[in-house]
Every structure is written in C-alpha cells, then in structure tokens.
JSON list of C-alpha atoms in Angstrom, two decimals:
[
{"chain": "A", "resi": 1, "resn": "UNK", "atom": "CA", "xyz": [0.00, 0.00, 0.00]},
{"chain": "A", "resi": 2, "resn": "UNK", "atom": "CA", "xyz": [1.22, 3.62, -1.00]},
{"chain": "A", "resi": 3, "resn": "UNK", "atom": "CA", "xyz": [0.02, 5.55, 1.87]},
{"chain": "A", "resi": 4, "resn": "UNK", "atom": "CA", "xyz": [1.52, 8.63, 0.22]},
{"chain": "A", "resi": 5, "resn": "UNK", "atom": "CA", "xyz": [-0.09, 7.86, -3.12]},
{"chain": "A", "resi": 6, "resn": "UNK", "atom": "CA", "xyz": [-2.61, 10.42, -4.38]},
{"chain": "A", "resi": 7, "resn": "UNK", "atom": "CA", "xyz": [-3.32, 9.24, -8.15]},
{"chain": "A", "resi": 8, "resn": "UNK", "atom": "CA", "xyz": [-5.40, 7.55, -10.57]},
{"chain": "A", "resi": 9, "resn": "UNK", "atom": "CA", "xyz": [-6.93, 4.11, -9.55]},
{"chain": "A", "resi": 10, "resn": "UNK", "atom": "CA", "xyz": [-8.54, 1.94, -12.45]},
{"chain": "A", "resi": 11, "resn": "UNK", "atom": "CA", "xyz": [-11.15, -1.22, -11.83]},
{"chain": "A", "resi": 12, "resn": "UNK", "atom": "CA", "xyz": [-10.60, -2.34, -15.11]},
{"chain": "A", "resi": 13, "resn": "UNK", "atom": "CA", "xyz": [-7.15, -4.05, -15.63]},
{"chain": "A", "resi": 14, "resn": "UNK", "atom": "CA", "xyz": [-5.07, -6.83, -14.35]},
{"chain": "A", "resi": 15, "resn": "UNK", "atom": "CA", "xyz": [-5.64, -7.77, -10.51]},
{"chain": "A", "resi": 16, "resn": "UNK", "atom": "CA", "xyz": [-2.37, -7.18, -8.87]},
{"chain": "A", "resi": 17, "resn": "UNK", "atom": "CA", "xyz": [-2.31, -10.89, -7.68]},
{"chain": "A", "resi": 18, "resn": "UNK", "atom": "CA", "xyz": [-2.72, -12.19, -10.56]},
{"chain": "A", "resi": 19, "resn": "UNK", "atom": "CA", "xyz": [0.21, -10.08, -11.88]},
{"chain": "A", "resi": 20, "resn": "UNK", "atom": "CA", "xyz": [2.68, -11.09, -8.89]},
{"chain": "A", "resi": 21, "resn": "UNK", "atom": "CA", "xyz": [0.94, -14.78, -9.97]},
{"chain": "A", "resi": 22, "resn": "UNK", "atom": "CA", "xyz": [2.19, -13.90, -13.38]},
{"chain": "A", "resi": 23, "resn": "UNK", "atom": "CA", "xyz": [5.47, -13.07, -12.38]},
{"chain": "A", "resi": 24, "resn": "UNK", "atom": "CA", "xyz": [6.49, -15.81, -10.85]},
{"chain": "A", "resi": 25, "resn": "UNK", "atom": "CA", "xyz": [5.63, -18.69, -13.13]},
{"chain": "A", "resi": 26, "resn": "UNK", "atom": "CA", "xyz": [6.64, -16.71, -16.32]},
{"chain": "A", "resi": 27, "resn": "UNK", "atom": "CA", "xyz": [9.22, -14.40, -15.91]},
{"chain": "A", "resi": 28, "resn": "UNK", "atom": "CA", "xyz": [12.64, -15.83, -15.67]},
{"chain": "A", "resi": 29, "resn": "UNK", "atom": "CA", "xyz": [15.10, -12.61, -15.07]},
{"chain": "A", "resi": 30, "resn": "UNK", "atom": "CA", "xyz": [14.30, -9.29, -12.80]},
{"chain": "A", "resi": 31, "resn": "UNK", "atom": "CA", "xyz": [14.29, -7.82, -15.83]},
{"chain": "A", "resi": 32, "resn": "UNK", "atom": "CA", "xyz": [11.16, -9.90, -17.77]},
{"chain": "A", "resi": 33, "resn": "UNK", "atom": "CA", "xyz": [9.29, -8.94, -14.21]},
{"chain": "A", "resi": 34, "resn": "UNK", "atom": "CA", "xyz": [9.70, -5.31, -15.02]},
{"chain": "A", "resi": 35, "resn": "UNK", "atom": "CA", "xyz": [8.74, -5.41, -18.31]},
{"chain": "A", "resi": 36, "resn": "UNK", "atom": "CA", "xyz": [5.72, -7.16, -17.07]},
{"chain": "A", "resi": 37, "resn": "UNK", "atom": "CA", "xyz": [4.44, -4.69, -14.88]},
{"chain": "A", "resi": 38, "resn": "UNK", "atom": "CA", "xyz": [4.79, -2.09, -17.78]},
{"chain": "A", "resi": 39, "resn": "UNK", "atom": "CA", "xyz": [3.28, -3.86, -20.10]},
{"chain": "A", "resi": 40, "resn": "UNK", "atom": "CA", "xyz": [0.16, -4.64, -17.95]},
{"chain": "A", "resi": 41, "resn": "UNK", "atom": "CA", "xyz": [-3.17, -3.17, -17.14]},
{"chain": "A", "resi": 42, "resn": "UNK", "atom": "CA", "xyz": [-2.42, -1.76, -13.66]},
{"chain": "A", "resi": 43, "resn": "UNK", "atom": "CA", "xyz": [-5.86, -0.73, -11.49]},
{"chain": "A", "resi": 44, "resn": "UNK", "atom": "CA", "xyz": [-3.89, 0.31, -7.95]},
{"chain": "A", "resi": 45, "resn": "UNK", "atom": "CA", "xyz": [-1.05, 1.56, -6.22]},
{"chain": "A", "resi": 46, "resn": "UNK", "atom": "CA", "xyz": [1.36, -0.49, -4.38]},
{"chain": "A", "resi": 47, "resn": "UNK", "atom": "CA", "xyz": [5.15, -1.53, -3.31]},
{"chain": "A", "resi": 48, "resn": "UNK", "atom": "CA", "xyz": [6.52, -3.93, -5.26]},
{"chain": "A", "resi": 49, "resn": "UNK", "atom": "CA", "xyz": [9.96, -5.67, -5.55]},
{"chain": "A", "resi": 50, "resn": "UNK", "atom": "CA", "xyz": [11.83, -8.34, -7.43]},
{"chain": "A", "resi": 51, "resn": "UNK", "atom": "CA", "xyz": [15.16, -9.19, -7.15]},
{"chain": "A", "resi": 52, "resn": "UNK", "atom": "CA", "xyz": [17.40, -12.09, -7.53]},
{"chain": "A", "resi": 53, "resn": "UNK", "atom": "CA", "xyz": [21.20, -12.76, -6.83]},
{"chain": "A", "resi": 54, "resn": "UNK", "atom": "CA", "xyz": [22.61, -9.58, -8.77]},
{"chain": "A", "resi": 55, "resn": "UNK", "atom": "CA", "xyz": [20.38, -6.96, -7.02]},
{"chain": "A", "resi": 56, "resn": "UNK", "atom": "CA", "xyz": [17.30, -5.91, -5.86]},
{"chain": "A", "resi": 57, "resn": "UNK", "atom": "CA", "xyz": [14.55, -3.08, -7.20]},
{"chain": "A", "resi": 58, "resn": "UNK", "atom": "CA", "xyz": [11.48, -1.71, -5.99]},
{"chain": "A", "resi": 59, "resn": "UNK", "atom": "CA", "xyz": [8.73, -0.29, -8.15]},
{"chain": "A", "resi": 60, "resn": "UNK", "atom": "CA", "xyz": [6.25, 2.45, -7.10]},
{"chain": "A", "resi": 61, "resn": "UNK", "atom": "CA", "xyz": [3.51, 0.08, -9.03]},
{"chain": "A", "resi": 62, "resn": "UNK", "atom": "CA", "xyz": [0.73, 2.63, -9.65]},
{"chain": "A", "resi": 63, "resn": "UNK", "atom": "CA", "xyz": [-2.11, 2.66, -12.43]},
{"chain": "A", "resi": 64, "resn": "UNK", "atom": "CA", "xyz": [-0.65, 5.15, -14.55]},
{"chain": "A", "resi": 65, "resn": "UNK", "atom": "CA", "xyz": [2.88, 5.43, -14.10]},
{"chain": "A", "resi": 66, "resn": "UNK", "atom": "CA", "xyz": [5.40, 3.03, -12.45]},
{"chain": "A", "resi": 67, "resn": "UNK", "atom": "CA", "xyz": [9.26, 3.71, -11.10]},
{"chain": "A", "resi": 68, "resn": "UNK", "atom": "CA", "xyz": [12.10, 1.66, -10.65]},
{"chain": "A", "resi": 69, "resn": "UNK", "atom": "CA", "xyz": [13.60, 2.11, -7.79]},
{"chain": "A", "resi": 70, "resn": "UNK", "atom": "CA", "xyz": [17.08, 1.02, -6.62]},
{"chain": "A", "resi": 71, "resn": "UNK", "atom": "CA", "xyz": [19.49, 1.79, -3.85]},
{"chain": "A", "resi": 72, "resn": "UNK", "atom": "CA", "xyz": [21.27, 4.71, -6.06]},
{"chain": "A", "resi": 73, "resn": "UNK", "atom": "CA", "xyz": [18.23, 6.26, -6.91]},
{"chain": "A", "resi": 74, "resn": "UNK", "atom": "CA", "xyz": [15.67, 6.29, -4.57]},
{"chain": "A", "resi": 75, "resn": "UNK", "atom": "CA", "xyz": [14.16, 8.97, -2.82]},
{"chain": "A", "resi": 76, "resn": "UNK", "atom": "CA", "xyz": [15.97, 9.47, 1.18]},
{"chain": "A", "resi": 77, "resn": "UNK", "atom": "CA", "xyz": [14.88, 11.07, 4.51]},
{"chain": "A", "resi": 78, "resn": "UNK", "atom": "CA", "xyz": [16.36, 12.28, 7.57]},
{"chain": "A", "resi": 79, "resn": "UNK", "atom": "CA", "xyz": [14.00, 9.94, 8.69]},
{"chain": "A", "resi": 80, "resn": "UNK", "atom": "CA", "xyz": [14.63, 7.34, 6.42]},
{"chain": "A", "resi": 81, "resn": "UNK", "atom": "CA", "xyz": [18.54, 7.93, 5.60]},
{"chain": "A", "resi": 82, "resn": "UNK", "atom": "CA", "xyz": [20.55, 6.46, 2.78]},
{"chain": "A", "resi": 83, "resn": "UNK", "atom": "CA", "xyz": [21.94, 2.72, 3.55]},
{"chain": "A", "resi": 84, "resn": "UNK", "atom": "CA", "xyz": [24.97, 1.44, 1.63]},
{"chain": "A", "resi": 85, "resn": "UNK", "atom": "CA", "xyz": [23.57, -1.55, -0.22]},
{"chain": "A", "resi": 86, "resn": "UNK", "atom": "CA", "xyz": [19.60, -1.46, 1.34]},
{"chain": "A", "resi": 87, "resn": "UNK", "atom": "CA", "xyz": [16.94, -0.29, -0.29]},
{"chain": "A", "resi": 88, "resn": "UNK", "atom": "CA", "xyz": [13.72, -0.51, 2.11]},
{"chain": "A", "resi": 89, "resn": "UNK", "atom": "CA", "xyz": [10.48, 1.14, 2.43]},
{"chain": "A", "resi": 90, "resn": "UNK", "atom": "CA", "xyz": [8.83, 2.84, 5.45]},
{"chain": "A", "resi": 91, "resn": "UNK", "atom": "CA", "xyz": [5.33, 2.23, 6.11]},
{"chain": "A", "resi": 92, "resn": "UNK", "atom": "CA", "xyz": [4.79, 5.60, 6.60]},
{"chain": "A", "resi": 93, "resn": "UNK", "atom": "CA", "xyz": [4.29, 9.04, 4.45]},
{"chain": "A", "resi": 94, "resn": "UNK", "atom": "CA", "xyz": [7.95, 10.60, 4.04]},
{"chain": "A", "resi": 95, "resn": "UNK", "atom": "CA", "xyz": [8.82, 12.86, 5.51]},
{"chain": "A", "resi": 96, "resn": "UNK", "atom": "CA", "xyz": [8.06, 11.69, 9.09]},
{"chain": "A", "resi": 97, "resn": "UNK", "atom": "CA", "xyz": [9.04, 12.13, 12.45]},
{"chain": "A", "resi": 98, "resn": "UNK", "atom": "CA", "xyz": [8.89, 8.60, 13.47]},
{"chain": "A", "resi": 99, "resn": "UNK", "atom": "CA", "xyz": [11.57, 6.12, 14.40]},
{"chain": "A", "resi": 100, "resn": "UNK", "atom": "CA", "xyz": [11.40, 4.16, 11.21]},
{"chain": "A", "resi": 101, "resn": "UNK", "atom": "CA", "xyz": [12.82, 1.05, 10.14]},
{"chain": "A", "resi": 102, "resn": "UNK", "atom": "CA", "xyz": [16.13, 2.24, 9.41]},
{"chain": "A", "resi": 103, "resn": "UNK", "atom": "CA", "xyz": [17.02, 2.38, 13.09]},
{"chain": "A", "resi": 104, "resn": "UNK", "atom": "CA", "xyz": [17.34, -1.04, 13.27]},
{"chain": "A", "resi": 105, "resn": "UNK", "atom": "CA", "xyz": [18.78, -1.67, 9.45]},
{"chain": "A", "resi": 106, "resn": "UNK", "atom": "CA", "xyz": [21.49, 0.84, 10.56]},
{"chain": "A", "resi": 107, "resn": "UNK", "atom": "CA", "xyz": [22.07, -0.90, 14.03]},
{"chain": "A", "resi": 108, "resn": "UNK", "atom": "CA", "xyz": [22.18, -4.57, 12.15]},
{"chain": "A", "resi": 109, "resn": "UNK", "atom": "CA", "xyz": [23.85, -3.41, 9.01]},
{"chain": "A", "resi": 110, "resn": "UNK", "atom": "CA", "xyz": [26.26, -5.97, 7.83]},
{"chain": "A", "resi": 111, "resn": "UNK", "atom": "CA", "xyz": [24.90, -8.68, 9.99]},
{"chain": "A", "resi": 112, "resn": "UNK", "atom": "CA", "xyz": [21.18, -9.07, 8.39]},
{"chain": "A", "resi": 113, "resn": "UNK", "atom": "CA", "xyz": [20.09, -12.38, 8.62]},
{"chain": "A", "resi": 114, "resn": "UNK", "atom": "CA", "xyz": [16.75, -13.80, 7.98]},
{"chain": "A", "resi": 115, "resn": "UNK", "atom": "CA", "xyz": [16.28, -14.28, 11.49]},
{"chain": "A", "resi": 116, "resn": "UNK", "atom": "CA", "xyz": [17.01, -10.89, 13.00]},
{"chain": "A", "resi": 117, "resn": "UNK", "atom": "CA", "xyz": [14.72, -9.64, 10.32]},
{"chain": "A", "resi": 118, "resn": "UNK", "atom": "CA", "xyz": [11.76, -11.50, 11.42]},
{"chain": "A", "resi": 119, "resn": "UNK", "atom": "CA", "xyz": [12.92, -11.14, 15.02]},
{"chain": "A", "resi": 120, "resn": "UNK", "atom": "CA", "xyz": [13.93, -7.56, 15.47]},
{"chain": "A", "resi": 121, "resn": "UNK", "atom": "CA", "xyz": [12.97, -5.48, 12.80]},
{"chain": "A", "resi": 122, "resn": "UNK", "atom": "CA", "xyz": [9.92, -6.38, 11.03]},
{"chain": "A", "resi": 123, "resn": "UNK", "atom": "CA", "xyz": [8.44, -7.19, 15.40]},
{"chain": "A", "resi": 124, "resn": "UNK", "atom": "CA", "xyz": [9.85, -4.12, 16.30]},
{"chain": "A", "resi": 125, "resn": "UNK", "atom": "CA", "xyz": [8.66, -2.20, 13.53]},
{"chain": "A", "resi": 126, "resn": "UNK", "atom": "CA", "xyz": [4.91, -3.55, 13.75]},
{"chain": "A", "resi": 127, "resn": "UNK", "atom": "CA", "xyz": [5.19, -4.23, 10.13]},
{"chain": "A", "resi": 128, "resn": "UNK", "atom": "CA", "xyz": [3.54, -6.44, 7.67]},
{"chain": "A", "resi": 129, "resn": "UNK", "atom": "CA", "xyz": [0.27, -6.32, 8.93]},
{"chain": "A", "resi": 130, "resn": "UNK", "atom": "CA", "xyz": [-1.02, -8.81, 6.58]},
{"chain": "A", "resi": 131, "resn": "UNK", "atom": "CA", "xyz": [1.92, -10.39, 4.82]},
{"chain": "A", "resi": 132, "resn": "UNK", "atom": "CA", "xyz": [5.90, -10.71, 5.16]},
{"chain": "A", "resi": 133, "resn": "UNK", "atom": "CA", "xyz": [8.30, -12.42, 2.98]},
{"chain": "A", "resi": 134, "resn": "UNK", "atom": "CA", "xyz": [12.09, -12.49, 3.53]},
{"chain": "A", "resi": 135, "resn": "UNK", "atom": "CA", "xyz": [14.56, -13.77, 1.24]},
{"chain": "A", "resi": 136, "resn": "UNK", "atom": "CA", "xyz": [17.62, -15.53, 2.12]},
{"chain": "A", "resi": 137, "resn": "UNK", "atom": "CA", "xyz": [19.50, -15.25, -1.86]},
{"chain": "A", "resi": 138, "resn": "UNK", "atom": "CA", "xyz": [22.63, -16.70, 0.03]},
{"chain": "A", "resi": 139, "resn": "UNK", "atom": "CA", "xyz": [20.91, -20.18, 0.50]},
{"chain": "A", "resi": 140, "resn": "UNK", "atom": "CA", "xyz": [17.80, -19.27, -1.24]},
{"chain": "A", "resi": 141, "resn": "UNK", "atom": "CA", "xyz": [15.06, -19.76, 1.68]},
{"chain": "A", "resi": 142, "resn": "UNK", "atom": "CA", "xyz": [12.07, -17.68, 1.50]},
{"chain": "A", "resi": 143, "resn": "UNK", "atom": "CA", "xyz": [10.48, -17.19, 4.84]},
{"chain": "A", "resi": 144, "resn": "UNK", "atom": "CA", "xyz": [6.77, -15.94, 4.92]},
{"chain": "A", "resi": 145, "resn": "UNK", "atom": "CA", "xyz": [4.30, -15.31, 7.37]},
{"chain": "A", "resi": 146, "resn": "UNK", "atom": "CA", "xyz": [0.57, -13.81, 7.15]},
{"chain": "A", "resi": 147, "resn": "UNK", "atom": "CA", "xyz": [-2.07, -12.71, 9.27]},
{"chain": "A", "resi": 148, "resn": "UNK", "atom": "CA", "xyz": [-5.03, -14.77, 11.35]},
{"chain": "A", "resi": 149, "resn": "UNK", "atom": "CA", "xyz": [-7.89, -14.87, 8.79]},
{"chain": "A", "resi": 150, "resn": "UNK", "atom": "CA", "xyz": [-10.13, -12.80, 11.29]},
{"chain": "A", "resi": 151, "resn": "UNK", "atom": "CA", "xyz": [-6.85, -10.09, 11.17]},
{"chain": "A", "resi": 152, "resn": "UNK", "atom": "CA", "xyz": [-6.65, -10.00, 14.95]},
{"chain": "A", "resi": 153, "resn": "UNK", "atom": "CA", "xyz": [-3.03, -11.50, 15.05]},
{"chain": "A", "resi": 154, "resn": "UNK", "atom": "CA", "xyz": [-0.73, -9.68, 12.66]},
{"chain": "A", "resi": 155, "resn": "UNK", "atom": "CA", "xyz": [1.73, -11.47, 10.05]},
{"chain": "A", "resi": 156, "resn": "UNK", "atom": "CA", "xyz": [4.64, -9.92, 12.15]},
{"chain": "A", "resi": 157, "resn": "UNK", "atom": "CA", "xyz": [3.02, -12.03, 15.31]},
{"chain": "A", "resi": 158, "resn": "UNK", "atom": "CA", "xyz": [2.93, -14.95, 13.67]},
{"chain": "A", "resi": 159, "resn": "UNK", "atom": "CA", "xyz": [4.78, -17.85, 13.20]},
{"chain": "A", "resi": 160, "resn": "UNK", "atom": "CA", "xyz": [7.18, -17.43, 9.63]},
{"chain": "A", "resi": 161, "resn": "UNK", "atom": "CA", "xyz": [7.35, -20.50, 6.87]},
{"chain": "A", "resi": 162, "resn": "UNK", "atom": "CA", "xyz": [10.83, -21.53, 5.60]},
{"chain": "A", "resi": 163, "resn": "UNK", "atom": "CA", "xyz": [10.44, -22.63, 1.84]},
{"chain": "A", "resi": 164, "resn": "UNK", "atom": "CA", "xyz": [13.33, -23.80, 0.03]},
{"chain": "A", "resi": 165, "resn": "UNK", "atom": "CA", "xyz": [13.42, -22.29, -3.57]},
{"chain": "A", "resi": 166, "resn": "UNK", "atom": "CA", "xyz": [15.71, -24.38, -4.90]},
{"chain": "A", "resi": 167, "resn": "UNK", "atom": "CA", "xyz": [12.77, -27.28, -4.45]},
{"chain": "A", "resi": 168, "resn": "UNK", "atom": "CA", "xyz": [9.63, -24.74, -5.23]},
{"chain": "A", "resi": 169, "resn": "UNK", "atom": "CA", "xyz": [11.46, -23.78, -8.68]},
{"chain": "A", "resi": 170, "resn": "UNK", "atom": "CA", "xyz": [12.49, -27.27, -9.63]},
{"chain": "A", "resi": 171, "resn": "UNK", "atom": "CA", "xyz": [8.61, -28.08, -9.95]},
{"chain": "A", "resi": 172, "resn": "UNK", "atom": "CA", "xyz": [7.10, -27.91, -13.31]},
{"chain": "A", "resi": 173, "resn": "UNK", "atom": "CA", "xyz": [6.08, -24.61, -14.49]},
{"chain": "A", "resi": 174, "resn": "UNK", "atom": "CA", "xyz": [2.17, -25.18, -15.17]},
{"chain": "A", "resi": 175, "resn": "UNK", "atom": "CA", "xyz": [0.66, -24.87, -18.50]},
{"chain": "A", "resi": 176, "resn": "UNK", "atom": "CA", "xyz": [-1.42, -21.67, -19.64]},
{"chain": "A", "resi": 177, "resn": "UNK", "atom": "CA", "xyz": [-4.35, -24.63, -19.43]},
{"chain": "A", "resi": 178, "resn": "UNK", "atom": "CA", "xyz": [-4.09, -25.78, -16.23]},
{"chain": "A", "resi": 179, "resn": "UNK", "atom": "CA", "xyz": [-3.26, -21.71, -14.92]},
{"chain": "A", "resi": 180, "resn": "UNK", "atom": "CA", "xyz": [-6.90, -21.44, -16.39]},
{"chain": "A", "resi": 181, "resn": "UNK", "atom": "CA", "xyz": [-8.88, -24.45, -15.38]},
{"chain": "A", "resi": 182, "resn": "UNK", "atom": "CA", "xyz": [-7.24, -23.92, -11.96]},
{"chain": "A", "resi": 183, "resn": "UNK", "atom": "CA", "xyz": [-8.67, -19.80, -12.01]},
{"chain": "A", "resi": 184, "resn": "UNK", "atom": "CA", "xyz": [-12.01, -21.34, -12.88]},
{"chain": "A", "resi": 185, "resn": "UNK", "atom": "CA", "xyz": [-12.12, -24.02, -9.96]},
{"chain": "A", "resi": 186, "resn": "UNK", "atom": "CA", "xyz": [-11.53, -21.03, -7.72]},
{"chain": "A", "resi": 187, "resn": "UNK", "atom": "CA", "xyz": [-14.30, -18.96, -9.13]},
{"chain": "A", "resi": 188, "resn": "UNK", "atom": "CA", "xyz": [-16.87, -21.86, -8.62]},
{"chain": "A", "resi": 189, "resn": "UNK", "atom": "CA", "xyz": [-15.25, -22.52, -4.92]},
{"chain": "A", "resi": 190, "resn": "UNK", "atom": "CA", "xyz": [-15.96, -18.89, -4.30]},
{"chain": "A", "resi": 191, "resn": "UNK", "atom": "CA", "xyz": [-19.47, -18.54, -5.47]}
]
C-alpha cells in the first residue's frame, strides 16, 4: 500500500495478484518482471519488488505510471537515511518524524540475517500487517508469514514459513491450461 499515493486508480485491468501470480511462473530474469508490470493493465497503487542474486529493485507500481527504484536512486529522509547496499520502504508518508525502520537496518547493518529480520525489525517495527516475505538469496530460503484470517493477530506475530526455492522452482512450471482451469475451480469454490 502507497500511503503517500494520491493518483489515478482503475477497476478495469489486471488484478495485482494475478500479476505477482504472473510473475512468478513466467518471468525468468528481474528484468522480464519489469517489463511485465509495464506492459500490464495496472488498477492500484502499491510496493513492489523483485530481485534475484545480482540486485534488488522496488517499483512504485501505480495505475498510470510506475518507477524503478534502486538503492542509487531512490528517494531518502532524515527519517529514512541512505543505507549502503539497502533499499527498504517505510510504512509511513515521508517525511516523518517517526523512528522508522532504518534504526534497526542501521544498528544490524552488515549482519542481516533472515532471522534478525523476522525477530527484530519487522516485530519491532509492527510491520507487515497482513503479509511478510524475507529472502535468504545466500541459501535461497524464503520465509513468509501472514495474518489470522479474522486479522486479529498480525503477520509480524505470527509464526514465519521456511520454503526452500531451490525445491519450489524445480517443480514444473504449469501450463497456460491448467493456470486457467485452476482460475475457474476457484471462481466456482468462491461462489
């Protein structure tokens, strides 16, 4: 969510799920996911990254006009100073007199691990309300956590998932006909 966006939303255009969805069983470079959100239909405004081994980007994702974001070129804050090598995003409209989450990704700098992450910064930050996902590229984990379906216990309260990437990718990408059959089932689940 783009607290601090003010533009154009659009109902008619590809769901932003379904382009995240779209992402990850089609694109195969950071690149192909950028080009993606470009080339697509946008109806709302959010934060979204890719990355892989090489580097990392962040894309104001909006319905009119996306930006790439990296660590050189991103907008900075007293509030939410310049990192060497981190690119991050604070929850809140910039600028802001609130102890953000650079605090802690200055006072853990060159010692982030997947596990201070979930245990001091995103906890101490209160965020991810309703979804996390850290990235281990070093040994290519992804840990994830999300919110009670009644959204009484945060994702940052909850319990985290390791997944091993190496395993998820190695599965068969599914075909454009199963994608839709599978779409369908979850239309006649929901009705």
């Amino acid at each position: 969510v783009q607290d601090s966006y003010h533009g154009m939303f659009s109902e008619i255009g590809e769901p932003t799920t379904f382009v995240m969805r779209d992402i990850l069983n089609w694109d195969n470079t950071r690149e192909d996911a950028i080009r993606r959100v470009f080339e697509t239909k946008r109806t709302n405004a959010i934060w979204l990254g890719v990355g892989d081994k090489d580097a990392f980007n962040m894309m104001r994702y909006d319905h009119v006009d996306p930006i790439v974001y990296s660590d050189k070129n991103y907008t900075f804050y007293a509030s939410h100073p310049e990192i060497e090598d981190t690119l991050y995003i604070s929850k809140h409209v910039e600028p802001q007199d609130t102890t953000c989450m650079s605090y802690y990704l200055q006072q853990y700098h060159g010692s982030i691990t997947p596990e201070i992450i979930i245990k001091y910064i995103t906890a101490q930050v209160e965020t991810g309300d309703t979804h996390i996902a850290v990235y281990d590229m070093a040994n290519n984990y992804m840990y994830v956590s999300s919110c009670s379906a009644d959204n009484t216990v945060m994702a940052y309260e909850n319990q985290f998932l390791r997944l091993d990437m190496n395993k998820m990718f190695a599965e068969p990408h599914p075909s454009a006909t199963e994608t839709i059959a599978f779409e369908q089932e979850l239309v006649v689940r929901s009705q």
